[in-house]
PDB file of C-alpha atoms in Angstrom:
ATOM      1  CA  UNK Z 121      20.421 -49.610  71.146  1.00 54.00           C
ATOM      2  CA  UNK Z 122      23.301 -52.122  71.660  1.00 58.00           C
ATOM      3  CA  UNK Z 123      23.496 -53.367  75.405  1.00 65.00           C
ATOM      4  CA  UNK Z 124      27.060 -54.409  75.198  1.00 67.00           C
ATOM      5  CA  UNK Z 125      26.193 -57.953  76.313  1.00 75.00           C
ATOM      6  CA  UNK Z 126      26.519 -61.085  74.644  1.00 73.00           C
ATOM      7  CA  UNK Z 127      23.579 -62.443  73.703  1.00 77.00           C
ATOM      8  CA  UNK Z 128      21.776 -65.837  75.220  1.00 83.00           C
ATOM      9  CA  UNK Z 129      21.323 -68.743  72.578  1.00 84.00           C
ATOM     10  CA  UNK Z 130      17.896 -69.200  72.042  1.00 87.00           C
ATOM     11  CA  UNK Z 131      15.984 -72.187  70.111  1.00 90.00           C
ATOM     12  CA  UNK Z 132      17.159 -71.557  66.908  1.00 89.00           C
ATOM     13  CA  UNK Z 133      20.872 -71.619  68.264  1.00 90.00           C
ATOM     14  CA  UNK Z 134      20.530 -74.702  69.816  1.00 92.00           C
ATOM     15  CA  UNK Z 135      18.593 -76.324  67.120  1.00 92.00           C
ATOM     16  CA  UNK Z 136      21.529 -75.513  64.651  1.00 94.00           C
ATOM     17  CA  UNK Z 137      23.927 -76.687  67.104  1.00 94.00           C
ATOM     18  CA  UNK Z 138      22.212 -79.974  67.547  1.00 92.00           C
ATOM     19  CA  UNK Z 139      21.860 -80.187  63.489  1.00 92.00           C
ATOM     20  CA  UNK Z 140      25.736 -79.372  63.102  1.00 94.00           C
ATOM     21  CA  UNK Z 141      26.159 -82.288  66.081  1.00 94.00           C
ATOM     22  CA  UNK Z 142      24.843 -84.842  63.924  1.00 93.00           C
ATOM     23  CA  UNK Z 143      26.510 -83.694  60.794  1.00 93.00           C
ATOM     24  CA  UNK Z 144      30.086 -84.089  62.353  1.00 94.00           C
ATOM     25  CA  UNK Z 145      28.987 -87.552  63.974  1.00 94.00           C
ATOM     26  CA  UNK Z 146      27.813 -88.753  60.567  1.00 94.00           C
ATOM     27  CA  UNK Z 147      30.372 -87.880  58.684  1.00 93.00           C
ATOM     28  CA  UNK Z 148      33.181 -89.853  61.155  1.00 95.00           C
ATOM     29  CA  UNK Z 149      34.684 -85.770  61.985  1.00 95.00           C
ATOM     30  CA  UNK Z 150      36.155 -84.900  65.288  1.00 94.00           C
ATOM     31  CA  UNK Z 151      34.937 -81.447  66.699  1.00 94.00           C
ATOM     32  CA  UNK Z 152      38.847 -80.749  66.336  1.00 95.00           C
ATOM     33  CA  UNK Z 153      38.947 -81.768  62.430  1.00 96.00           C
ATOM     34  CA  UNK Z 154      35.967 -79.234  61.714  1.00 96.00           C
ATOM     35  CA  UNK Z 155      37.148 -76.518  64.129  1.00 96.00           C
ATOM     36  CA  UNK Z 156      40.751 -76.100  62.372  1.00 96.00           C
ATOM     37  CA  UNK Z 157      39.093 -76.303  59.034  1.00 96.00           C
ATOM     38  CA  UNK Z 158      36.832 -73.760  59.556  1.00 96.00           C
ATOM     39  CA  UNK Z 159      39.634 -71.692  61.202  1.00 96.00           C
ATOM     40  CA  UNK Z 160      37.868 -70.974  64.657  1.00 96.00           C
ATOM     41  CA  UNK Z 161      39.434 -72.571  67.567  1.00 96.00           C
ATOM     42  CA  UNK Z 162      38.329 -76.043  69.116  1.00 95.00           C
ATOM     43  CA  UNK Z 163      36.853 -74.199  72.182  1.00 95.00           C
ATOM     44  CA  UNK Z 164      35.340 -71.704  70.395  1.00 94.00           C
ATOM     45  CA  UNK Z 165      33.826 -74.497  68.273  1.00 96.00           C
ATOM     46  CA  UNK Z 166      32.724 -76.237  71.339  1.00 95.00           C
ATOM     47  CA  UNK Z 167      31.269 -73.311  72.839  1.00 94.00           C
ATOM     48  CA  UNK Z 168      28.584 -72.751  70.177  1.00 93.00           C
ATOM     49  CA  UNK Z 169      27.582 -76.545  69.698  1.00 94.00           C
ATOM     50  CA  UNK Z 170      26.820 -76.612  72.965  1.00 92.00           C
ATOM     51  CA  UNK Z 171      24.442 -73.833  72.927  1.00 88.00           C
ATOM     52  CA  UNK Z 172      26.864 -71.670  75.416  1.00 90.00           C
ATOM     53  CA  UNK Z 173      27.683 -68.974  72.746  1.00 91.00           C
ATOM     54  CA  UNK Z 174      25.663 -67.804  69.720  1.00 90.00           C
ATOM     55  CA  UNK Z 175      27.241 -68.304  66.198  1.00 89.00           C
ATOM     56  CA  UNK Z 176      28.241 -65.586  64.245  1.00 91.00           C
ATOM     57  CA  UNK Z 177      27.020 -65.778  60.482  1.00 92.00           C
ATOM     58  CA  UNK Z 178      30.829 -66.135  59.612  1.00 94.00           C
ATOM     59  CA  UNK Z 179      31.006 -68.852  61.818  1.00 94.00           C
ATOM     60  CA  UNK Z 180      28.384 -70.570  60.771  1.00 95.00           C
ATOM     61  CA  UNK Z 181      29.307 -70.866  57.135  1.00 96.00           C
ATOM     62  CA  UNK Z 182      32.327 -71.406  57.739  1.00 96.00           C
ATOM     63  CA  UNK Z 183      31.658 -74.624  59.801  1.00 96.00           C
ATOM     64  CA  UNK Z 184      28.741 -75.690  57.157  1.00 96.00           C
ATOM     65  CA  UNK Z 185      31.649 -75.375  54.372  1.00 96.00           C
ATOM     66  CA  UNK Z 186      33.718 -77.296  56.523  1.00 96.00           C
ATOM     67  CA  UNK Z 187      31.435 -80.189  56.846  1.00 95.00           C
ATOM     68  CA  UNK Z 188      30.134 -79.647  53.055  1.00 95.00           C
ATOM     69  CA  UNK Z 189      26.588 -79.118  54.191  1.00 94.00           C
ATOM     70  CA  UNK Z 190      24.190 -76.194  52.549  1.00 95.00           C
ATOM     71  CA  UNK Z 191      23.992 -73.142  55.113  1.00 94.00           C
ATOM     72  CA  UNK Z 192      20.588 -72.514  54.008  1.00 94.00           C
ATOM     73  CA  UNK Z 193      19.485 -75.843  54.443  1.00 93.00           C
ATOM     74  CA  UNK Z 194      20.746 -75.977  58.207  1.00 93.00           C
ATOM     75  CA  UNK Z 195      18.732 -72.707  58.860  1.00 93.00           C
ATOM     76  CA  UNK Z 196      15.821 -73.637  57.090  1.00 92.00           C
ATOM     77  CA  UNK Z 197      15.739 -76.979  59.048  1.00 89.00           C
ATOM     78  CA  UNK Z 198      16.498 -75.002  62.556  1.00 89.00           C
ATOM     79  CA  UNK Z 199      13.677 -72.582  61.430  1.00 89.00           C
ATOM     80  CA  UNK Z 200      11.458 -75.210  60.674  1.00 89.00           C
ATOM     81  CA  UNK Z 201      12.078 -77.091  63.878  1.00 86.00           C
ATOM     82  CA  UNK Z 202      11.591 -73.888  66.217  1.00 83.00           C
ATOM     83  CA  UNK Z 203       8.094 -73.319  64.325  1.00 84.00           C
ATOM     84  CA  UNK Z 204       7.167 -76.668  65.105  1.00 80.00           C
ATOM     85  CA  UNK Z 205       7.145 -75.850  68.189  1.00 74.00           C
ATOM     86  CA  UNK Z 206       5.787 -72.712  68.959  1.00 65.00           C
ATOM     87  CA  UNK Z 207       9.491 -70.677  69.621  1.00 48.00           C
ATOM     88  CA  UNK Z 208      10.189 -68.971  66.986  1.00 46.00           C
ATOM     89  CA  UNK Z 209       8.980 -66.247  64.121  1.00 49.00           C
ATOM     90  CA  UNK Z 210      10.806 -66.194  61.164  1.00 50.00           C
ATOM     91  CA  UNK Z 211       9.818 -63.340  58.535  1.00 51.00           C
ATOM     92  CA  UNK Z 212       9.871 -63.848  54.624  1.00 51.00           C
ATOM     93  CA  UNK Z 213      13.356 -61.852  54.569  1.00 50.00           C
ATOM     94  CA  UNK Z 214      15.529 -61.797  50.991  1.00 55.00           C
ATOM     95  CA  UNK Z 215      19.068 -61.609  50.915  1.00 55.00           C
ATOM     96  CA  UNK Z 216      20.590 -59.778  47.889  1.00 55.00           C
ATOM     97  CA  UNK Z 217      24.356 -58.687  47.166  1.00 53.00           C
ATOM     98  CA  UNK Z 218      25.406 -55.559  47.932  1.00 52.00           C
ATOM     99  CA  UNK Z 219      26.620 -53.660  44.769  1.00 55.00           C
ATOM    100  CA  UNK Z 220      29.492 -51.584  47.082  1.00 54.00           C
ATOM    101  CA  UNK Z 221      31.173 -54.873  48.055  1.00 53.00           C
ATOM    102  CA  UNK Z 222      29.337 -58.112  46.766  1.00 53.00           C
ATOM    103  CA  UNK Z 223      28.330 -59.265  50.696  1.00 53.00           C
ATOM    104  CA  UNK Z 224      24.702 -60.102  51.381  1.00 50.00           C
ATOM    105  CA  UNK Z 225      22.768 -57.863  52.711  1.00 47.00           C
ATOM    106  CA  UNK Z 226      19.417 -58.753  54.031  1.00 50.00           C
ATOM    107  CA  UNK Z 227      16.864 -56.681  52.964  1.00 48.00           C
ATOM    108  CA  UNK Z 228      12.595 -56.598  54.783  1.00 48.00           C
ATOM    109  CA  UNK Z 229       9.737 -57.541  52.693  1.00 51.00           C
ATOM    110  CA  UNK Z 230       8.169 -55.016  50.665  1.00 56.00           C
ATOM    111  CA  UNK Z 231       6.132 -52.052  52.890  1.00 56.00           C
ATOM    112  CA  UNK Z 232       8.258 -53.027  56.148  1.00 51.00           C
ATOM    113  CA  UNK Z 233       9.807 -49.743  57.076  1.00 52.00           C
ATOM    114  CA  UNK Z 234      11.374 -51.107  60.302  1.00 50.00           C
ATOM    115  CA  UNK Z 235      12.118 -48.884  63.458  1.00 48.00           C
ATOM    116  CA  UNK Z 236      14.830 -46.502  61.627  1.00 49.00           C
ATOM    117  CA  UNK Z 237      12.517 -44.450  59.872  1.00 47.00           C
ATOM    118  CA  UNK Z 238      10.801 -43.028  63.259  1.00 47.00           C
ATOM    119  CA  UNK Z 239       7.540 -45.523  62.299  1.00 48.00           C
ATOM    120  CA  UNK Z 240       8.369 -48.016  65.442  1.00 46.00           C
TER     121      UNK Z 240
END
């Protein structure tokens, strides 16, 4: 059941951020440059590089597109990171489109009923 509070970046937040960090710094961007391209604000931007706020998917993509680096490749490398050191779980999950509205929806590995169907 939702809480209502915001929740706490964790070690796959601040990996990303750190990733995202060095992208912008390669590539000669100001946090500004990427912030109005991806259409969030520069605070907001700043917020969630410095591990502060948690990104939102949208957000996310929209500052990888922005910087012309692969989403999945920025999660798979925070994923990878947060393994390597003991913080973090990530389960084989596949994405498919949706056939309502074409967005992704993610969608558990086979035999994972999750904790809607009254199994936990």
């Amino acid at each position: 059941m939702p809480t209502g509070k915001t929740p706490a970046p964790g070690p796959l937040s601040r990996h990303i951020a750190t990733t995202l960090i060095a992208e912008i710094r390669e590539r000669g961007f100001r946090q500004v440059e990427i912030a109005a391209r991806a259409g969030m604000s520069p605070s907001q931007l700043s917020r969630v590089l410095s591990a502060r706020k948690v990104f939102t998917i949208d957000q996310l993509d929209a500052v990888c597109r922005a910087l012309g680096v692969p989403l999945a490749q920025v999660i798979t490398d925070a994923v990878q990171a947060t393994e390597s050191e003991g913080s973090a779980t990530v389960t084989d999950i596949r994405v498919r489109s949706s056939r309502d509205n074409g967005r992704a929806v993610a969608k558990e590995p086979e035999g994972d009923r999750g904790g809607d169907d009254g199994d936990g």
